[in-house]
Short mmCIF file of C-alpha atoms and ligand atoms in Angstrom, two decimals:
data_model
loop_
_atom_site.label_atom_id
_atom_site.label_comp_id
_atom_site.label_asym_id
_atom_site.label_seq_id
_atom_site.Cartn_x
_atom_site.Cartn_y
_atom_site.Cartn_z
CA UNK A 4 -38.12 -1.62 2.58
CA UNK A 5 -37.80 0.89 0.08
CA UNK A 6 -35.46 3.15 -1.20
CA UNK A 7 -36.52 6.87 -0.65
CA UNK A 8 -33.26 8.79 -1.90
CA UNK A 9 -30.05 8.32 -4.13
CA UNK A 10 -27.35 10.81 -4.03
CA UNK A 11 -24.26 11.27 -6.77
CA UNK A 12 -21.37 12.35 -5.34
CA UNK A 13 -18.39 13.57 -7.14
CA UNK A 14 -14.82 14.02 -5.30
CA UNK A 15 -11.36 14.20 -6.52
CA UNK A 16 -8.85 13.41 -3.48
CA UNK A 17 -5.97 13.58 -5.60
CA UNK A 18 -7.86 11.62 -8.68
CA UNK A 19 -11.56 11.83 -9.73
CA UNK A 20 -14.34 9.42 -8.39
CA UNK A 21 -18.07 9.29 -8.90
CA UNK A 22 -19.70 7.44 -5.95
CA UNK A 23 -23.80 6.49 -5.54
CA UNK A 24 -24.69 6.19 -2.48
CA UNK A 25 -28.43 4.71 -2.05
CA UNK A 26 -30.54 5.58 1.08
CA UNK A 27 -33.24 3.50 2.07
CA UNK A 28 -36.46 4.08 4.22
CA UNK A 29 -35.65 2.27 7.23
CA UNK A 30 -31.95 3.96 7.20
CA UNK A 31 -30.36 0.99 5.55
CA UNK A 32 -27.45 2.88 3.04
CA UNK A 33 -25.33 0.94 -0.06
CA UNK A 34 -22.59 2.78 -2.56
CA UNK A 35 -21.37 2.04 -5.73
CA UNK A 36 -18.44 2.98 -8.00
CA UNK A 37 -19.36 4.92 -10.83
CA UNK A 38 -15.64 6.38 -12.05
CA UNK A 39 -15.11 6.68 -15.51
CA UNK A 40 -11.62 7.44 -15.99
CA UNK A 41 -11.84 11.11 -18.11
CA UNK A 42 -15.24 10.83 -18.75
CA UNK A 43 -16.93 11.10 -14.91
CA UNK A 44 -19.82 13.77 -15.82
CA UNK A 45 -21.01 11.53 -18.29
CA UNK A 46 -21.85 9.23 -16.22
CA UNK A 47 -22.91 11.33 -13.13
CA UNK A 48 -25.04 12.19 -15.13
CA UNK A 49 -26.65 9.19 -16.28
CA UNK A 50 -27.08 8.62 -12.62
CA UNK A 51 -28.41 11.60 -11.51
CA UNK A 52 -30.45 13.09 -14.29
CA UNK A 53 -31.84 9.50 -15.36
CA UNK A 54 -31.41 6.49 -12.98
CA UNK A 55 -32.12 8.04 -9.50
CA UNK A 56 -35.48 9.27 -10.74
CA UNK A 57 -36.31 5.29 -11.70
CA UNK A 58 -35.13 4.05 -8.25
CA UNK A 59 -37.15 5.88 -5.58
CA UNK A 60 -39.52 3.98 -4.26
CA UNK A 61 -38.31 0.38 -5.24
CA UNK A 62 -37.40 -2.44 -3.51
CA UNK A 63 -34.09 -2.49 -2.71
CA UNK A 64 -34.20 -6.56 -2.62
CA UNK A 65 -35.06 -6.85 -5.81
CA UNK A 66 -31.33 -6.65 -7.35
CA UNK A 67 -31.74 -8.71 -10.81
CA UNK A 68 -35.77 -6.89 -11.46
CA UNK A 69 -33.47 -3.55 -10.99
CA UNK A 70 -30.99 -4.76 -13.18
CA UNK A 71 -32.80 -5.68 -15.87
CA UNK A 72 -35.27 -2.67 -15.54
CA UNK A 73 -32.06 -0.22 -16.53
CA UNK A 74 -30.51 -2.82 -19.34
CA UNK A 75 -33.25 -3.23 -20.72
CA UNK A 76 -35.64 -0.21 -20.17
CA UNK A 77 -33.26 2.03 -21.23
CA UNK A 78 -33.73 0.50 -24.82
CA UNK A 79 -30.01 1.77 -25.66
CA UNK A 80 -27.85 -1.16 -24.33
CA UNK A 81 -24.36 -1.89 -23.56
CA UNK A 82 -21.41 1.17 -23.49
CA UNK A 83 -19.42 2.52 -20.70
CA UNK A 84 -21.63 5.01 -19.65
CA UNK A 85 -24.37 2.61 -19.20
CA UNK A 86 -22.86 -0.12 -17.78
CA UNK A 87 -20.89 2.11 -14.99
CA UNK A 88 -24.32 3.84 -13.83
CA UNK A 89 -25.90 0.06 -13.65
CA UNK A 90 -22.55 -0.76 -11.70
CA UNK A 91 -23.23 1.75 -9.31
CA UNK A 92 -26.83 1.01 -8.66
CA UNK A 93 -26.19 -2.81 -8.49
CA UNK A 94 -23.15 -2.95 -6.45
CA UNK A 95 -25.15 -0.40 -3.80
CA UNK A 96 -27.86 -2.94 -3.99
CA UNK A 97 -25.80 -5.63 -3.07
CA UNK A 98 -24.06 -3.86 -0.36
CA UNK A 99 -27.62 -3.04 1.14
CA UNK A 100 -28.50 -6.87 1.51
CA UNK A 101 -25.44 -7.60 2.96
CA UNK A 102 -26.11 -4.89 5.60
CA UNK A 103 -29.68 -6.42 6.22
CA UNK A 104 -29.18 -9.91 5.79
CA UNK A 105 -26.25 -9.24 8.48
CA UNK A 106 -23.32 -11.05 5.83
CA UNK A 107 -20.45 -10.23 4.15
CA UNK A 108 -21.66 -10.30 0.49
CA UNK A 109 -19.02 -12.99 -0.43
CA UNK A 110 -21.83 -15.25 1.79
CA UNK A 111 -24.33 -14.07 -0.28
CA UNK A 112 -22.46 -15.65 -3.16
CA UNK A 113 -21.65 -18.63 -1.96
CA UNK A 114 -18.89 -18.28 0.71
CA UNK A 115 -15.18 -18.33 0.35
CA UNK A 116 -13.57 -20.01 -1.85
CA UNK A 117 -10.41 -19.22 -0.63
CA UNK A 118 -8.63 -17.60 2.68
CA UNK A 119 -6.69 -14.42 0.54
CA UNK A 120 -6.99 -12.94 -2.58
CA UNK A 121 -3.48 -13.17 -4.72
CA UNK A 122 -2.59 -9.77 -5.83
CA UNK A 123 -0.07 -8.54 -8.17
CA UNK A 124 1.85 -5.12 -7.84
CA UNK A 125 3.19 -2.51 -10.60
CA UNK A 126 6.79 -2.98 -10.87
CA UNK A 127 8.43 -0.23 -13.22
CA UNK A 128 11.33 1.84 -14.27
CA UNK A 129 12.59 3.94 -16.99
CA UNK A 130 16.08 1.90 -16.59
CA UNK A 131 17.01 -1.51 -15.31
CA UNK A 132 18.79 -1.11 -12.41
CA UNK A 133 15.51 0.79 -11.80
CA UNK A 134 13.00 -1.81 -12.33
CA UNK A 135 15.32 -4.54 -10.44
CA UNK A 136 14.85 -2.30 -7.15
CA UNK A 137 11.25 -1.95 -7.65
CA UNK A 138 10.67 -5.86 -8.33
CA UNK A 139 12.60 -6.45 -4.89
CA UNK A 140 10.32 -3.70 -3.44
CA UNK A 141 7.28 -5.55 -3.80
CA UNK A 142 8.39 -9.16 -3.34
CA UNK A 143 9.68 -7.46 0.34
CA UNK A 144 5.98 -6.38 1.01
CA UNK A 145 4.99 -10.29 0.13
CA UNK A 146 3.66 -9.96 -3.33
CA UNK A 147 4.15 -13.15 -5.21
CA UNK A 148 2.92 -11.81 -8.67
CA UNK A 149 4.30 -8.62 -10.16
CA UNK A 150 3.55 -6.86 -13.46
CA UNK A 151 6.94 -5.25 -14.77
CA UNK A 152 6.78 -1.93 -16.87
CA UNK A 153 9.85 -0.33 -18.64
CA UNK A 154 11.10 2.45 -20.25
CA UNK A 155 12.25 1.66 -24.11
CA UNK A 156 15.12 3.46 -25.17
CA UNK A 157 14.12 6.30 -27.83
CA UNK A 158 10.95 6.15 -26.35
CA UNK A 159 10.69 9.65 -23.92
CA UNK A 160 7.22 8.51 -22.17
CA UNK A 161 6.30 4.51 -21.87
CA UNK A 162 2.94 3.36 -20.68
CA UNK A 163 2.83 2.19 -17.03
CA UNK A 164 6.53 3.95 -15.94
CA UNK A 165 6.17 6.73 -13.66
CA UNK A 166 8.08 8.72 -11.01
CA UNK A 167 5.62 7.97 -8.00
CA UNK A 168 5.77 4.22 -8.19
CA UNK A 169 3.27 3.74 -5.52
CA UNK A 170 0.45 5.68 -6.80
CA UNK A 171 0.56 5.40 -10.86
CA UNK A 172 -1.98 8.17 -12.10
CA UNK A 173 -1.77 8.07 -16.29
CA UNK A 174 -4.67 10.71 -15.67
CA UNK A 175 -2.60 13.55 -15.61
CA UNK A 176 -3.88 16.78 -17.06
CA UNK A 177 -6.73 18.82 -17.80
CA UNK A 178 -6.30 18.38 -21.79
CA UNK A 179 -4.58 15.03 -22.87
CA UNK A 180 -0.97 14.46 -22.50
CA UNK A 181 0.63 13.34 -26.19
CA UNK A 182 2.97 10.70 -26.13
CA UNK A 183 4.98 8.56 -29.07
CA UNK A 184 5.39 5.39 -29.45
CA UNK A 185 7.51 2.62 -31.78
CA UNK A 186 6.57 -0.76 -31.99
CA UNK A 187 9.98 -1.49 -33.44
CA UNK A 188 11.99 -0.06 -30.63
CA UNK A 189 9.46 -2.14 -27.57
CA UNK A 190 9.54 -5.12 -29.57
CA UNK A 191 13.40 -5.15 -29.26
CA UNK A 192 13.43 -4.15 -25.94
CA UNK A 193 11.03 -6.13 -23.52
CA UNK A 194 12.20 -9.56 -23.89
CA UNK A 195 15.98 -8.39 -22.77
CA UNK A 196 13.75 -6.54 -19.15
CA UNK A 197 11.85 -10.27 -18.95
CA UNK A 198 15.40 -12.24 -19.26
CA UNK A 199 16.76 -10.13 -16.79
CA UNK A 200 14.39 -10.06 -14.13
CA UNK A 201 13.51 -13.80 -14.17
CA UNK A 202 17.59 -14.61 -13.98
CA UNK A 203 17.77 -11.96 -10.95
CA UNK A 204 14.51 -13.23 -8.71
CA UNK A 205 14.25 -17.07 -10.14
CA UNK A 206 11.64 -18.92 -11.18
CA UNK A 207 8.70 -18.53 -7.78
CA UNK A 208 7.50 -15.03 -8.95
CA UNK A 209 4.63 -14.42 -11.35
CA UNK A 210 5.68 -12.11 -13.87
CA UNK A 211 2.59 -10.17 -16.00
CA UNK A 212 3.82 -7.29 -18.54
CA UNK A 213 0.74 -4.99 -19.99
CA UNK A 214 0.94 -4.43 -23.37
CA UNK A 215 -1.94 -1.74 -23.67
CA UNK A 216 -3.71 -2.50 -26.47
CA UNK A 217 -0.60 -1.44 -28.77
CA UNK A 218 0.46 -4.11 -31.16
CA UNK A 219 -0.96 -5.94 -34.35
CA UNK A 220 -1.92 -9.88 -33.42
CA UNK A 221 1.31 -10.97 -35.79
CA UNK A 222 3.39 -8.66 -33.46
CA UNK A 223 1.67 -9.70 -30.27
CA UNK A 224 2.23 -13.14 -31.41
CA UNK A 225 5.86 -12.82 -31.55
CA UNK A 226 6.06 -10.63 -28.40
CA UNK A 227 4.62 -14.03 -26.54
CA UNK A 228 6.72 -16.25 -28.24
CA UNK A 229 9.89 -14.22 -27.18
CA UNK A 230 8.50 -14.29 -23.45
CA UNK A 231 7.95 -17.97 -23.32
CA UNK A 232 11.30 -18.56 -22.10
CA UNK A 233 10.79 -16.21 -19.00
CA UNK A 234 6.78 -18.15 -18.27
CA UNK A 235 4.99 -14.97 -18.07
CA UNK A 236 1.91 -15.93 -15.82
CA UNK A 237 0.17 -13.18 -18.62
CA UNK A 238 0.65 -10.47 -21.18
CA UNK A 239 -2.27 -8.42 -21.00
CA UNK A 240 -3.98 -6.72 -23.97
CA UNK A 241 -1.96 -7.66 -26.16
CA UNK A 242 -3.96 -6.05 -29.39
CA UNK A 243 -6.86 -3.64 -28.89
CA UNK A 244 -10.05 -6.65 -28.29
CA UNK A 245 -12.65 -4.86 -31.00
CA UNK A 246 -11.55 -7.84 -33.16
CA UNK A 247 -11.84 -11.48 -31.09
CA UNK A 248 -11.14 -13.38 -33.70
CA UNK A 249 -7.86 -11.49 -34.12
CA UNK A 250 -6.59 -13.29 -31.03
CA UNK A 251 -6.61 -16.95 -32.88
CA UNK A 252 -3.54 -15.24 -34.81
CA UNK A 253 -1.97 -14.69 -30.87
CA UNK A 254 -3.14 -18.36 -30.04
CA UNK A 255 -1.44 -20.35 -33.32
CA UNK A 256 1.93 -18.66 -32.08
CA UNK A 257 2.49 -18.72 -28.73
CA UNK A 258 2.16 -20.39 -25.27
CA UNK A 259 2.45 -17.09 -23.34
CA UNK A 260 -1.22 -17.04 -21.66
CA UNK A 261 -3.27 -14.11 -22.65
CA UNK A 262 -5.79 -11.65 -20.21
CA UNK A 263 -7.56 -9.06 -21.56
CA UNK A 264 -10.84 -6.81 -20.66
CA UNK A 265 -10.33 -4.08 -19.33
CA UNK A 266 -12.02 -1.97 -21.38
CA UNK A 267 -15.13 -4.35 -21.81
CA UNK A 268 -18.35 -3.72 -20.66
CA UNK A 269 -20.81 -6.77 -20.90
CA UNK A 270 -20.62 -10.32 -21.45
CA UNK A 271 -21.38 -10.09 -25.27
CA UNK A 272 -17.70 -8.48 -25.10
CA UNK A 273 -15.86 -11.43 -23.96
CA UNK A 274 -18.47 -14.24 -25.20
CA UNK A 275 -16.40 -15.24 -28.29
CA UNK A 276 -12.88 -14.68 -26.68
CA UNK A 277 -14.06 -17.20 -23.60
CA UNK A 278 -16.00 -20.08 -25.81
CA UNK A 279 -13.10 -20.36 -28.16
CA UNK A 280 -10.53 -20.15 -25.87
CA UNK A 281 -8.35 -17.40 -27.00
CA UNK A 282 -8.13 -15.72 -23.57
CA UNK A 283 -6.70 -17.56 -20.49
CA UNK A 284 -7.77 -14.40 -17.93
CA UNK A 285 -10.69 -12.25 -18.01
CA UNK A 286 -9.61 -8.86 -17.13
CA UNK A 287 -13.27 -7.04 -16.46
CA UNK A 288 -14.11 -5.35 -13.23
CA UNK A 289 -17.20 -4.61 -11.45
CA UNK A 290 -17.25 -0.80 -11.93
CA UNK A 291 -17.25 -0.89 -15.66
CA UNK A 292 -19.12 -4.43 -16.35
CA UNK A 293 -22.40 -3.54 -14.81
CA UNK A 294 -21.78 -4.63 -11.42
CA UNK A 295 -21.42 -7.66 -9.11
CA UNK A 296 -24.56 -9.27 -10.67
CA UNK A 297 -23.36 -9.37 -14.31
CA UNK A 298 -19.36 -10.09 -13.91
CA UNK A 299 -20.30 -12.75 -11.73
CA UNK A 300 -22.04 -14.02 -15.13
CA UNK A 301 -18.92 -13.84 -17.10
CA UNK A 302 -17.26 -15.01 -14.58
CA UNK A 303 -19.37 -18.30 -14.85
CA UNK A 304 -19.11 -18.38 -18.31
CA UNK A 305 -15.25 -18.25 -18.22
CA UNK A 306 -15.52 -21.20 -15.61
CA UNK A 307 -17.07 -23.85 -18.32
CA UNK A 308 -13.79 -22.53 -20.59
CA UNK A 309 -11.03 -23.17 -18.39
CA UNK A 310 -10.73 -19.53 -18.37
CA UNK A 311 -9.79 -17.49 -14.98
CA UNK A 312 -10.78 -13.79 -13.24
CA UNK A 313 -7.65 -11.65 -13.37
CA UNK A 314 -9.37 -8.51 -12.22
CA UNK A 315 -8.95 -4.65 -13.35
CA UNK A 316 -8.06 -2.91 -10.07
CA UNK A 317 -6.13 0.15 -11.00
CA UNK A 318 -6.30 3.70 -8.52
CA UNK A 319 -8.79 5.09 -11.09
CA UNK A 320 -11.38 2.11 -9.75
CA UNK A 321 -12.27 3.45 -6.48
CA UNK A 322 -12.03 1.81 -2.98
CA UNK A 323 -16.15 0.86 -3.60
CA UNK A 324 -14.94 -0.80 -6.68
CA UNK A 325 -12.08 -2.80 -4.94
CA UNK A 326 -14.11 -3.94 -2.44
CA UNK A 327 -16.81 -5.29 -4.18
CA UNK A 328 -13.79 -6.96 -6.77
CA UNK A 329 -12.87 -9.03 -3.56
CA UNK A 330 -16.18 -9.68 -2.10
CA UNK A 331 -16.12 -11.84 -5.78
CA UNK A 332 -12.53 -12.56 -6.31
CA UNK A 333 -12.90 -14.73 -2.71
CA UNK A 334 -16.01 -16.56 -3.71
CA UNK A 335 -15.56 -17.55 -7.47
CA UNK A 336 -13.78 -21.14 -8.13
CA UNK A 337 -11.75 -19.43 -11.05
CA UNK A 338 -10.10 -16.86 -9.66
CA UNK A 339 -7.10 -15.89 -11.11
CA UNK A 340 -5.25 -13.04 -9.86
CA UNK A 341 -6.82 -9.20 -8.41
CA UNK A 342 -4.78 -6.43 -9.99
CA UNK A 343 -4.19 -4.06 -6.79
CA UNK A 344 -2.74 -0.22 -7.09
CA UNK A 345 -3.16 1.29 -3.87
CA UNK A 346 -4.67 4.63 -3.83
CA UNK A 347 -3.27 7.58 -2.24
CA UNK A 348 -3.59 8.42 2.03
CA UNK A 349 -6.12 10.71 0.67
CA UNK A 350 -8.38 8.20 -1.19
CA UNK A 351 -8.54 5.78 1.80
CA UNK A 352 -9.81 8.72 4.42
CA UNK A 353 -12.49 9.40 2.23
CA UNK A 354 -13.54 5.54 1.29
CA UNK A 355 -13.09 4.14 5.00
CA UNK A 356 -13.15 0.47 4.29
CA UNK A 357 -12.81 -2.85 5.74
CA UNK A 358 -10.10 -4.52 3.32
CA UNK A 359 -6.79 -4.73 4.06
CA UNK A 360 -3.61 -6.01 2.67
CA UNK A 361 -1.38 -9.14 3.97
CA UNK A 362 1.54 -11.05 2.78
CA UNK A 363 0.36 -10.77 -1.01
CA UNK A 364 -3.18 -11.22 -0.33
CA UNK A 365 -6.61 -8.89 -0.31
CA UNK A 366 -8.87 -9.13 2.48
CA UNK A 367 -12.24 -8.80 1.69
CA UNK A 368 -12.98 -8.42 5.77
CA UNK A 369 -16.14 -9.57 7.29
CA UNK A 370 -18.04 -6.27 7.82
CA UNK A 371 -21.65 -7.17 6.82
CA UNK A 372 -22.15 -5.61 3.18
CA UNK A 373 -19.13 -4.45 0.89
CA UNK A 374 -17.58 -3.22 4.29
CA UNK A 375 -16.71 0.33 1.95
CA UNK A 376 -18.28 3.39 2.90
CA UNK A 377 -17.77 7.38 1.71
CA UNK A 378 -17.07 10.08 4.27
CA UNK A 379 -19.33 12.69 2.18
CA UNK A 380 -17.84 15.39 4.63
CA UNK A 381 -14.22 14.28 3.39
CA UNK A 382 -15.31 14.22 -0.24
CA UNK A 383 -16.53 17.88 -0.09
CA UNK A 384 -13.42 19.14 0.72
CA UNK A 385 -11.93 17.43 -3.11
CA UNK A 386 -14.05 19.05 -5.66
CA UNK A 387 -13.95 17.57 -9.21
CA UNK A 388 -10.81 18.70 -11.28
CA UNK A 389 -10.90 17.55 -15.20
CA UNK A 390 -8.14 14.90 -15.82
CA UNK A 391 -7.68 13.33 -19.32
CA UNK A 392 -5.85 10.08 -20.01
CA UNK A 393 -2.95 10.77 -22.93
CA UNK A 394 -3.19 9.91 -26.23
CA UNK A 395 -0.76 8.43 -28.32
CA UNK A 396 1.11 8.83 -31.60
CA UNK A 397 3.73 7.04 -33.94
CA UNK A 398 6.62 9.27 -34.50
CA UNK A 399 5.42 9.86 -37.72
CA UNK A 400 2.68 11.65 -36.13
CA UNK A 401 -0.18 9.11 -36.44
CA UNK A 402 -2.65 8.21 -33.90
CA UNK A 403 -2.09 4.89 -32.26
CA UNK A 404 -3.45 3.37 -29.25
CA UNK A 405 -2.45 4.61 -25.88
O1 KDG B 512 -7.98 4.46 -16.77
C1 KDG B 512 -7.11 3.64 -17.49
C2 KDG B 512 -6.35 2.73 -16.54
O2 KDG B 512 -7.25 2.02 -15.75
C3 KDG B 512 -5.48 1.77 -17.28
O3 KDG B 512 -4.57 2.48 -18.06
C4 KDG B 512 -4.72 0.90 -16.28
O4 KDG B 512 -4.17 -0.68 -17.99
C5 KDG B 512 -4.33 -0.42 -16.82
C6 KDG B 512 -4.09 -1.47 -15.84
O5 KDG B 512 -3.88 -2.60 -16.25
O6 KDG B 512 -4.11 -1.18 -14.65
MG1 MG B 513 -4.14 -2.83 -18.30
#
């Protein structure tokens, strides 16, 4: 078998996506994820100008050879730009040998671990009687883990409050959004939301809270320790991750367990967090980590360090993305939890796919492949619109992390 064409398709049904979809000789097709929240040409790109070139003709079998061909052939490794087109090459790769070998690709690595994925939902709220309602929303749809957002007072725009609380899209313009922030006024805030939400739904549900990347380790530290009374299950990204070692200052201070990764792109990103111990969740996803065949190394590396998978999985990861998440959410022994935003009515008509939700869990399905596909008919009607993620600013005016 060989692969004879590789398209790059770009739609925006509501939100931007990039999408590879790989076409082989004897009809065989696999797609990837390739979104790059705010920066999707780059990476369409990569794909189109230099990757597709490379693949015609190979063997579509041959996932690692490929993989290793465009790490290391490329010469320039790592980045977000790189990793995402290898992503979208690898995880159509994998969904091709599914679709041949006739198996849901969570056979392929080793069967199910498990009957459901665990997912946790986005709570929010500018006020509390705001964010009570929407933590009893999602524990009626089943969820058993929620991740509770507020508004701060003197704060006009928070990270991760919105008005559409089922479809969060921070992506909102076609130059960035400015927002402000205070450390001060959060830090004073959030453990009053945590004490009041644990005393109103008791102690079954798994709280998270995301920090987004916006506090110093000595303030992160003392965010956990004020949490510990409410047993957050997490608080992600805590402090922005250039600095591992700043997360030992985190770790001397607090019991409130740690995820972070997001924003990560290869192993060498979370090898020093995971072999000392200073995370308790790896946060990477396949989209933005080089695809199924390298998270499912970090993965393996966090099992020898008692750390778990607590999956990316926000709208701007497309349906491709999700998919293959749960194809490797169901088959690793550390899973931890699979962050899940649903996308819009729009999104799912133009990824058809086989997942589905139930009673807190992910269903990976059993469709051989990813069981994702893209209706390219559907995606022509959404041509790309730029969208920006905000930045952020103290109220003094300097730039702080969003
Ligand atoms: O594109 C950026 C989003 O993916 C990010 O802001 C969402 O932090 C996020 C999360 O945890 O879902
Ligand atoms: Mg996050």
């Amino acid at each position: 078998m060989k692969i004879v064409d590789a398209r790059v398709i770009v739609t925006c049904p509501g939100r931007n996506f990039v999408t590879l979809k790989i076409i082989t000789d004897e009809g065989v097709t696999g797609v990837g994820d390739a979104t790059l929240n705010g920066r999707e040409l780059a990476v369409e790109s990569y794909l189109r100008d230099h990757v597709v070139p490379l693949l015609i003709g190979r063997d579509p079998a041959r996932i690692e050879d490929t993989w290793q061909y465009l790490y290391q052939g490329a010469y320039w490794r790592r980045g977000p730009v790189t990793m995402s087109a290898i992503a979208a090459v690898d995880t159509a790769l994998w969904d091709i040998k599914g679709k041949v070998a006739g198996l849901p690709v969570y056979d392929l690595l080793g069967g199910r671990s498990r009957t459901g994925v665990t997912v946790y939902g986005h709570a929010n709220g500018e006020t509390m009687d705001e964010i009570l309602v929407e933590v009893a929303r999602y524990l009626d749809l089943g969820y058993r883990a929620v991740r509770v957002q507020s508004g701060v007072p003197g704060i006009p725009r928070t990270y991760g409050v919105s008005a559409d609380k089922m479809f969060y899209e921070p992506a909102d313009a076609a130059l960035p959004t400015e927002t402000t922030w205070s450390t001060e006024r959060y830090l004073a805030h959030v453990p009053s939301v945590f004490a009041r939400v644990r005393d109103e739904f008791g102690p079954d549900v798994r709280l998270l809270h995301d920090v987004h990347h916006r506090l110093t380790p000595i303030e992160a530290a003392r965010l956990g320790r004020s949490l510990e009374p409410y047993g957050l299950t997490w608080i992600e990204d805590p402090v922005p991750a250039e600095l591992p070692e700043g997360f030992r200052i985190i770790r001397q201070h607090t019991t409130t367990p740690i995820a972070t990764g997001e924003v990560f792109n290869t192993i060498w990103d979370a090898a020093q967090l995971i072999r000392e111990q200073l995370i308790d969740y790896i946060r990477m996803t396949v989209v933005h980590s080089g695809g199924i065949t390298h998270l499912r190394r970090v993965f393996d590396l966090a099992a020898l360090h008692h750390v778990r998978s607590g999956s990316h999985g926000a709208t701007d990861l497309s349906p491709v993305c999700m998919a293959a998440a749960l194809h490797l959410d169901i088959a690793i022994p550390n899973f931890g939890l699979q962050e899940y935003m649903r996308h819009t009515p729009e999104t799912d008509a133009v990824f058809p796919h086989e997942y589905h939700y139930e009673d807190g869990y992910l269903h990976p399905g059993d469709a051989p492949g990813l069981g994702v596909d893209i209706d390219e008919a559907a995606a022509a009607r959404y041509p790309y619109a730029p969208a920006y993620l905000p930045v952020n600013r103290l109220t003094d005016g300097t730039l702080h992390p969003w």
